[in-house]
Coordinates of C-alpha atoms in Angstrom, one line a residue:
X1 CA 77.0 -100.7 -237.1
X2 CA 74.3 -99.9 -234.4
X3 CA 74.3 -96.9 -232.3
X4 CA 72.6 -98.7 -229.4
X5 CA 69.5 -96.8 -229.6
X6 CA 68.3 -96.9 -233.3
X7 CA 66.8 -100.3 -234.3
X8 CA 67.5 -102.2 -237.8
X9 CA 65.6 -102.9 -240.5
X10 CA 66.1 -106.8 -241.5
X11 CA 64.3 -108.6 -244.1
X12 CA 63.3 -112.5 -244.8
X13 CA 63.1 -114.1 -248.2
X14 CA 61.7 -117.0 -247.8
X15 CA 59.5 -116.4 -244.5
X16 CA 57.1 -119.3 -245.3
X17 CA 59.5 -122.7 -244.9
X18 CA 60.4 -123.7 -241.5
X19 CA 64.1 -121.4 -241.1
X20 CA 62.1 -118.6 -242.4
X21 CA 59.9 -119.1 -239.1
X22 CA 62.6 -119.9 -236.9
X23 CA 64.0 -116.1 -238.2
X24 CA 60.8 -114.0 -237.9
X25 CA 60.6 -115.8 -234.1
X26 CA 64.1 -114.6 -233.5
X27 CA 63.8 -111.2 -234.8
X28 CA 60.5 -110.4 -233.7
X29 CA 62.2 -110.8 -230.1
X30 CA 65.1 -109.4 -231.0
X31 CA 65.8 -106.0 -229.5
X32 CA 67.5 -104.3 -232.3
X33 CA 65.7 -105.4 -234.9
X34 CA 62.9 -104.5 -236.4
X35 CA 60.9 -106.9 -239.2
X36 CA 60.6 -104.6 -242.2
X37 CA 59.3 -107.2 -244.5
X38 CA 58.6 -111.5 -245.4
X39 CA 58.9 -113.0 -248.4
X40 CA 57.2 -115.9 -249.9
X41 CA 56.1 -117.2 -253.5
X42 CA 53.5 -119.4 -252.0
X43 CA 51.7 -117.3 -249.4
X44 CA 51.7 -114.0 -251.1
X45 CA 49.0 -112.1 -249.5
X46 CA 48.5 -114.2 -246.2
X47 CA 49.6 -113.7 -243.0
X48 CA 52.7 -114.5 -241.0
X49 CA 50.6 -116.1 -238.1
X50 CA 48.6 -118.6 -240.5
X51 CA 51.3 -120.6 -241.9
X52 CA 53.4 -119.9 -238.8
X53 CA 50.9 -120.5 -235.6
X54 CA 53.3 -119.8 -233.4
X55 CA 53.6 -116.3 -234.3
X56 CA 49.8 -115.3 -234.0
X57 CA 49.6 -112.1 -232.7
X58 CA 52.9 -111.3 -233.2
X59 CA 53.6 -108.2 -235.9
X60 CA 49.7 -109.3 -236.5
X61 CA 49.5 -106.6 -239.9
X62 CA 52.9 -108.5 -240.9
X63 CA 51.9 -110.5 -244.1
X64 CA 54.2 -112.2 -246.5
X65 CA 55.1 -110.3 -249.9
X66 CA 56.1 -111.3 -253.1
X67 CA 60.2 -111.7 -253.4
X68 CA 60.5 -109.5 -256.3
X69 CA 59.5 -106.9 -254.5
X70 CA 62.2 -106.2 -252.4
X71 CA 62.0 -103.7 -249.5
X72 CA 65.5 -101.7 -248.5
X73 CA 66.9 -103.0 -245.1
X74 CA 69.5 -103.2 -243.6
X75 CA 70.3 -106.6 -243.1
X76 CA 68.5 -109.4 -245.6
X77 CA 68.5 -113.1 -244.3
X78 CA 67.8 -115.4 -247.3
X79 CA 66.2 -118.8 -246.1
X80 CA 66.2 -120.1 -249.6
X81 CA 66.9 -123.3 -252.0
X82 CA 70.5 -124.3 -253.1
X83 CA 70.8 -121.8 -256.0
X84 CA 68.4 -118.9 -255.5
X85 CA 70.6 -116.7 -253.7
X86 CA 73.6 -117.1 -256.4
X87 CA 71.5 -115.8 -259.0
X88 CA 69.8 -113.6 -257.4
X89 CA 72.8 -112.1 -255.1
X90 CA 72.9 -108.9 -256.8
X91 CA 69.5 -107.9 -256.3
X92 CA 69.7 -108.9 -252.3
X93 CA 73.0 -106.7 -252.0
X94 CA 71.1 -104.1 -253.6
X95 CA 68.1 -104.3 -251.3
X96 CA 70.5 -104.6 -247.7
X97 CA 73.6 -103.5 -246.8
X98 CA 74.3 -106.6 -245.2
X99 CA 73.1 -110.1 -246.3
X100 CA 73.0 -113.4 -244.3
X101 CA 72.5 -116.2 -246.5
X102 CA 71.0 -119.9 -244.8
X103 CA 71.2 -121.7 -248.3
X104 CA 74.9 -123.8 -249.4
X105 CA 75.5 -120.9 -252.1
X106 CA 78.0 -119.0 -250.1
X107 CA 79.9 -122.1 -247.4
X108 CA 82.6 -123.0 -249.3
X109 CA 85.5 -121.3 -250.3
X110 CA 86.3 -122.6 -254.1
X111 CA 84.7 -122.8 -257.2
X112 CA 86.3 -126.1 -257.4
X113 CA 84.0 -127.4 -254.6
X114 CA 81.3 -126.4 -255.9
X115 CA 81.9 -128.6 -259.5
X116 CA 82.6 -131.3 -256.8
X117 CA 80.2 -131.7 -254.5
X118 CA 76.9 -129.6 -256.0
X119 CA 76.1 -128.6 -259.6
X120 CA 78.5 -125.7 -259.8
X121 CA 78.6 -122.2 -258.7
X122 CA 77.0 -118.8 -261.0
X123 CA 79.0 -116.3 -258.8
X124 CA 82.5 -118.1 -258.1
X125 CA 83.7 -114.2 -257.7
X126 CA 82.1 -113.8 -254.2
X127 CA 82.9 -116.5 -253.2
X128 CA 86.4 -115.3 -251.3
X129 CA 83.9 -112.1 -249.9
X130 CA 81.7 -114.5 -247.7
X131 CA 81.9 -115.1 -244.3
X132 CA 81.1 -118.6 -242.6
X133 CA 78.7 -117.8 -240.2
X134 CA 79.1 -119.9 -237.5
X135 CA 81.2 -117.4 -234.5
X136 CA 82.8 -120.1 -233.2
X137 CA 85.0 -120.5 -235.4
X138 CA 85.0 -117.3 -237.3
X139 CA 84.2 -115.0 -235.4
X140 CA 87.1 -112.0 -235.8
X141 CA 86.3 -112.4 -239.2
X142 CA 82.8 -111.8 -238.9
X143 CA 83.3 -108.4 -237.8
X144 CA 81.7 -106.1 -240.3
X145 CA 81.0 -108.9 -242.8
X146 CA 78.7 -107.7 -245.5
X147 CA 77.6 -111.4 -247.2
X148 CA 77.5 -114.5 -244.5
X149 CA 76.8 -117.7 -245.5
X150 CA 75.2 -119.6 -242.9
X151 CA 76.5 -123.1 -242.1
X152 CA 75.1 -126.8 -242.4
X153 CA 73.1 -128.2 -239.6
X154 CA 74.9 -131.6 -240.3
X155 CA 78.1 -129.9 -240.5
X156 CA 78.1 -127.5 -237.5
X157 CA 77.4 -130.2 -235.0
X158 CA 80.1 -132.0 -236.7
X159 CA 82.5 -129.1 -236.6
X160 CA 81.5 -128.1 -232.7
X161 CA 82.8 -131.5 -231.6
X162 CA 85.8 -131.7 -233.2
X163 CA 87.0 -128.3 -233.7
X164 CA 88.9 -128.4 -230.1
X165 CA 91.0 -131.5 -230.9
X166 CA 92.2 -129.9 -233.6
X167 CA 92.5 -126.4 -232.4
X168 CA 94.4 -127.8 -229.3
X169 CA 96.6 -130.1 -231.2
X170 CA 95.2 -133.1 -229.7
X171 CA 95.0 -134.2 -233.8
X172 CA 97.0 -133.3 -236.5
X173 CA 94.3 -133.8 -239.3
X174 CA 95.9 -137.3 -240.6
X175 CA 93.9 -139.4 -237.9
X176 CA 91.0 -141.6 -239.0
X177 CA 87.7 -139.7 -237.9
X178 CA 84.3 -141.6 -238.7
X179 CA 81.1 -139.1 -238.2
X180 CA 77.9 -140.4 -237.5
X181 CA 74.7 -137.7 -237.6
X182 CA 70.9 -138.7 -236.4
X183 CA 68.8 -135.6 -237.7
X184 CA 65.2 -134.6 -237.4
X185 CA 62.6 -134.1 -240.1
X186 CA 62.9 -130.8 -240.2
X187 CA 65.9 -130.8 -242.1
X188 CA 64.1 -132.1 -245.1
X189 CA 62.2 -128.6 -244.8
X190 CA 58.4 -127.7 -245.6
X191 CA 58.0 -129.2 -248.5
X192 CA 60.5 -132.6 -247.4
X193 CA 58.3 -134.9 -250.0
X194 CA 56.9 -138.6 -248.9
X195 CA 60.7 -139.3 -246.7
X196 CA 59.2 -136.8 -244.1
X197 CA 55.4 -137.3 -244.2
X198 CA 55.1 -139.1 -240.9
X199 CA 54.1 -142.3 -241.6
X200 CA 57.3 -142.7 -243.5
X201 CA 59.6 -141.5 -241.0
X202 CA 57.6 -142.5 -237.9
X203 CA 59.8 -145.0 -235.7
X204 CA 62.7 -144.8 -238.0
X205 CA 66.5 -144.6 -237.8
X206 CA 66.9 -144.7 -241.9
X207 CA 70.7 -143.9 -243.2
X208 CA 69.7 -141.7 -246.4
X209 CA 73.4 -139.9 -246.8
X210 CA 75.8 -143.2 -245.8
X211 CA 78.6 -141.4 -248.0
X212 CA 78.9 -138.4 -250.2
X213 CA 77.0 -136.0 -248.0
X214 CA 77.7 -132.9 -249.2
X215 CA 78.0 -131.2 -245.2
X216 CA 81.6 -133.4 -245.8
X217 CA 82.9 -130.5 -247.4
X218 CA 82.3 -127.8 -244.8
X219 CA 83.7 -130.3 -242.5
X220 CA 86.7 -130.8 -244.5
X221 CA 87.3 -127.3 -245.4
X222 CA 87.1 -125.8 -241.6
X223 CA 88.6 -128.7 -239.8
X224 CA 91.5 -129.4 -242.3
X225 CA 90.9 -133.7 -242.5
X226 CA 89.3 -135.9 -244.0
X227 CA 86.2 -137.6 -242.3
X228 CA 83.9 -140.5 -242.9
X229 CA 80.5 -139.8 -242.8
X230 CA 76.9 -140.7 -242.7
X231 CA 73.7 -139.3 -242.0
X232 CA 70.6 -141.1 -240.9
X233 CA 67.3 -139.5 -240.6
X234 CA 65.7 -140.6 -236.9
X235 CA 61.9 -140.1 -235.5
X236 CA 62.4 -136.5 -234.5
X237 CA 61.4 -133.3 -235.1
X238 CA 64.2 -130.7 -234.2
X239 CA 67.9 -131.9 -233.8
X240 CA 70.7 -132.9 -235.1
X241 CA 73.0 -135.5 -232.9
X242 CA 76.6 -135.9 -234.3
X243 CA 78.8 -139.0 -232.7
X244 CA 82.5 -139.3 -233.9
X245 CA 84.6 -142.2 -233.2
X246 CA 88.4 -140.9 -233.4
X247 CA 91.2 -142.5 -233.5
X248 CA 94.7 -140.3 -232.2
X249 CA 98.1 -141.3 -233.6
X250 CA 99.8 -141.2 -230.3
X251 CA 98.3 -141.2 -226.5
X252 CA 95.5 -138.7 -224.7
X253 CA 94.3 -138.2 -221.8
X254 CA 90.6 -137.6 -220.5
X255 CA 93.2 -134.2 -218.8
X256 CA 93.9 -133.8 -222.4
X257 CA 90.3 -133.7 -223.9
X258 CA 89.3 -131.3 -221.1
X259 CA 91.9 -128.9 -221.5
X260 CA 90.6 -128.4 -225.2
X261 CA 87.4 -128.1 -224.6
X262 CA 87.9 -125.7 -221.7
X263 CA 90.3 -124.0 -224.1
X264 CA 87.8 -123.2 -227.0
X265 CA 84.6 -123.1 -225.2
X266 CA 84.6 -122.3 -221.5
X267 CA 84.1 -118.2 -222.8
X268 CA 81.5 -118.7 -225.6
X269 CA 78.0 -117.7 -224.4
X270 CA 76.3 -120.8 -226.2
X271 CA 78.7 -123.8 -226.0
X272 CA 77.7 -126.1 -222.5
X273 CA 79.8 -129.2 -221.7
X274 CA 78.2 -132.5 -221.0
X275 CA 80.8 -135.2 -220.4
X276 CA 79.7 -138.1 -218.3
X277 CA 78.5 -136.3 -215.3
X278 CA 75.5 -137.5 -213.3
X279 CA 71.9 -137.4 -214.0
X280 CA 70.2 -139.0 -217.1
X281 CA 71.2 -136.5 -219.4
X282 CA 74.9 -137.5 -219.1
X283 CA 76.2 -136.4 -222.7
X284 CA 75.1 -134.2 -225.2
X285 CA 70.8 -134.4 -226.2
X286 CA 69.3 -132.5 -228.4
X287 CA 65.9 -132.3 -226.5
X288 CA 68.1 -130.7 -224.0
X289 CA 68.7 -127.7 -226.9
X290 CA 65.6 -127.9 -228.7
X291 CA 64.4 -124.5 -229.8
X292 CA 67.5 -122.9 -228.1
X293 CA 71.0 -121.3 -230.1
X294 CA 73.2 -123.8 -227.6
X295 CA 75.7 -126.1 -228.7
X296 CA 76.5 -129.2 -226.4
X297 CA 79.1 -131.1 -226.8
X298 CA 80.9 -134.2 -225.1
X299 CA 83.4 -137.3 -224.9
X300 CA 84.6 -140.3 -223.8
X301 CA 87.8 -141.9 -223.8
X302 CA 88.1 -145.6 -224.4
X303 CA 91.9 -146.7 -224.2
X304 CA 91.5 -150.2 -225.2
X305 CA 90.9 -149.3 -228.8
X306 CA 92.6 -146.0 -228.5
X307 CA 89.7 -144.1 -229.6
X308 CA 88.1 -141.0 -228.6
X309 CA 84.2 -140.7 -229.0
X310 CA 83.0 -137.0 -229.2
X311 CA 79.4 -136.3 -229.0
X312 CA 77.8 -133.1 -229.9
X313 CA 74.1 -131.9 -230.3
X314 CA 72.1 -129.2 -231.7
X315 CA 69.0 -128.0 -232.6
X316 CA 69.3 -128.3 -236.6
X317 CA 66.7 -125.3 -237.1
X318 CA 68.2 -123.0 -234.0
X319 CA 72.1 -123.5 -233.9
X320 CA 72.6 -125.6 -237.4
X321 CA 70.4 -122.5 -239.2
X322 CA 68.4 -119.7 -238.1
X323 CA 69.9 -118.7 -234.8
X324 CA 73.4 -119.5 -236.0
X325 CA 72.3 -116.8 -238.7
X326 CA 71.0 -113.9 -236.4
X327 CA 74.2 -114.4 -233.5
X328 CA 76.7 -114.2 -236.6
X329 CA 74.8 -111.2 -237.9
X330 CA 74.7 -109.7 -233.7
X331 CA 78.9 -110.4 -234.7
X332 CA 79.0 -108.7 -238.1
X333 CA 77.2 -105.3 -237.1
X334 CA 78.1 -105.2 -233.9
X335 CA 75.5 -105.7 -231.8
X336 CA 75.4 -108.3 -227.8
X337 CA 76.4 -111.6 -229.5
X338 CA 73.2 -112.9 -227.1
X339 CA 70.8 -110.7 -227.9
X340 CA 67.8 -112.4 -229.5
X341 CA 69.0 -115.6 -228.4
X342 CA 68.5 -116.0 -224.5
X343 CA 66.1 -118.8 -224.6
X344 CA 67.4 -121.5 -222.2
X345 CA 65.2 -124.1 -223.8
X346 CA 62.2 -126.5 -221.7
X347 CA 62.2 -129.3 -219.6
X348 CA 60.6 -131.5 -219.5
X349 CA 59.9 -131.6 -222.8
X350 CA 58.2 -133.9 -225.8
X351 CA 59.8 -135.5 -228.6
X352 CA 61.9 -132.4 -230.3

C-alpha cells in the first residue's frame, strides 16, 4: 500500500495494442505511478510515441522492451491475448507484487466455465485468488487484492445496467432478460483482421455474437440469471452501448427503478444517471463517455408490455478495459479511487 508520498513502479505487457495505450495514457497521468517499463513482441526497440501518437513527448526515452525481460514493479497490468497470462502467471507474480490482468484468463470463477465457454483453463488453482476488477461491484473485495482480472467491455456495460434491479430486489434472477450490445471497432483490437478494416465495418450495424458470446458468462456469474444476448458490431470507434429489455414477474414503478439506481450509484465517483431528462442526450451515449472511466446508465418503463428497458453505455477501451483496470488497482493498494481518472470527456465531439 502507498504511503502517499512514494510513487509506484507499474509495468505494461503488451504496451503496443490499443488497451496497452489506453494504460500508458492513464499512468503517465497518474500521480502515483510511475511507468517503469512497456512490453511488446512487435515493437521491440521503438518508441512508445510512434505506435501510440498520442503519447509523443510523453516519457519520450520510454521505448517498448521485449516481454521476456521482465522488469520488477510493483504492480504489472497485462493487456494480453486469451491465454498468455495463464501460462505465463508465474513469471508476472514474480516480476510485481501485484498483477492486474485485462485478458478473460482470470473473470470467472470455475474451471468448469472455462471447459464451457473457452478452450479450458492451465491454472484452474488461481482461479478462487482473483479479484473481478470492476469496484462496483467488488469493491471490499478488492482491497489488497494481489491478481485482478479485469472485466469484459460487453459484460460490464451489461452488468452496470442491471446490477441495481437485482441488488434492490426489483428481480429475483428468474425474469426473462434479453441483452442487446452495439460495440465499436476497437474491441476487435490492433490487429482486428478484414471485420475491422474500415471499409468492412464502415456504415454497419453487423450482429457477429447473436448467441454464445462468451461476456454471457461474466454476466451470469455476477448477476445470478440467465440472459439472452447478442452483440452487433456498429460504425464506431470507442463504445460499447448495452440495451436490455426486462420483463419483472410482478409490478414496478418508474419510483421503484429510481430508488435502485439511487441506491447503488448515487455515491460512486464514476456512475451518472441519464433517464429521460431533457436535452438530446436523453439516455445513456457513449460519445457522451468517450475516452472517460464513467459509466451511464438509464431506463424506461413501458407498462403495456410490462417491461423495463435499461440502457447503459461505456467507453469499451476506458470503463470496459484500461481505466476499469487502473481504478480497481487505485482500490486494491489503496490509493484515491479517482486518481488518474478525472477526465470528464469532450463535447462536442466526432464519431467515438
Amino acid at each position: 500500500m502507498s504511503d502517499g508520498d512514494a510513487e509506484l513502479s507499474a509495468g505494461v505487457v503488451g504496451g503496443s495494442g490499443f488497451t496497452g495505450g489506453e494504460l500508458l495514457r492513464l499512468l503517465a497521468g497518474h500521480p502515483d505511478f510511475e511507468i517503469a517499463q512497456a512490453t511488446s513482441r512487435s515493437y521491440t526497440g521503438k518508441s512508445v510515441g510512434s505506435v501510440h501518437p498520442n503519447l509523443r513527448g510523453t516519457h519520450s526515452d520510454l521505448r517498448f522492451s521485449d516481454p521476456e525481460e521482465l522488469e520488477s514493479v510493483d504492480v504489472l497490468f497485462t493487456a494480453t491475448p486469451h491465454g498468455v497470462s495463464m501460462e505465463q502467471i508465474d513469471r508476472f507474480q514474480e516480476s510485481a507484487d501485484t498483477v492486474v490482468d485485462l485478458s478473460a484468463d482470470f473473470r470467472l470463477d470455475a474451471e468448469e466455465q472455462y471447459e464451457e465457454w473457452y478452450d479450458g483453463h492451465d491454472r484452474p488453482e488461481l482461479l478462487a485468488e482473483a479479484e473481478y476488477a470492476l469496484p462496483e461491484i467488488n469493491r471490499e473485495n478488492l482491497q489488497g487484492a494481489e491478481l485482478i482480472a479485469s472485466g469484459g467491455c460487453n459484460a460490464t456495460a451489461t452488468i452496470l445496467g442491471l446490477h441495481p434491479l437485482i441488488e434492490d430486489g426489483v428481480l429475483d434472477g428468474s425474469e426473462q432478460v434479453v441483452v442487446d450490445v452495439k460495440v465499436g471497432s476497437s474491441e476487435g483490437g490492433a490487429g482486428g483482421g478484414d471485420a475491422s478494416s474500415h471499409p468492412e465495418r464502415s456504415g454497419v450495424v453487423r450482429p457477429y455474437a447473436p448467441t454464445g458470446h462468451r461476456h454471457e458468462a461474466e454476466i451470469e456469474q455476477f448477476l445470478g440469471l440467465d440472459v439472452s444476448f447478442t452483440c452487433h458490431a456498429v460504425d464506431m470507434t470507442r463504445g460499447a452501448s448495452a440495451t436490455a429489455h426486462v420483463f419483472p414477474n410482478g409490478p414496478v414503478s418508474k419510483g421503484d427503478l429510481w430508488g435502485a439506481y439511487r441506491d447503488a450509484y448515487e455515491d460512486e465517483p464514476f456512475m451518472r444517471m441519464a433517464a429521460g431528462g431533457s436535452g438530446v442526450y436523453r439516455y445513456p451515449e457513449p460519445k457522451a463517455v468517450a475516452g472517460t472511466n464513467y459509466g451511464e446508465v438509464g431506463f424506461e418503463l413501458d407498462p403495456s408490455n410490462k417491461r423495463v428497458v435499461v440502457f447503459s453505455a461505456i467507453d469499451n477501451m476506458m470503463k470496459g478495459s484500461a481505466g476499469q483496470a487502473v481504478h480497481a488497482a487505485n482500490v486494491a493498494l489503496g490509493l484515491e479511487e479517482t486518481a488518474g481518472l478525472e477526465f470528464q470527456g469532450l463535447h462536442p465531439v466526432g464519431a467515438p
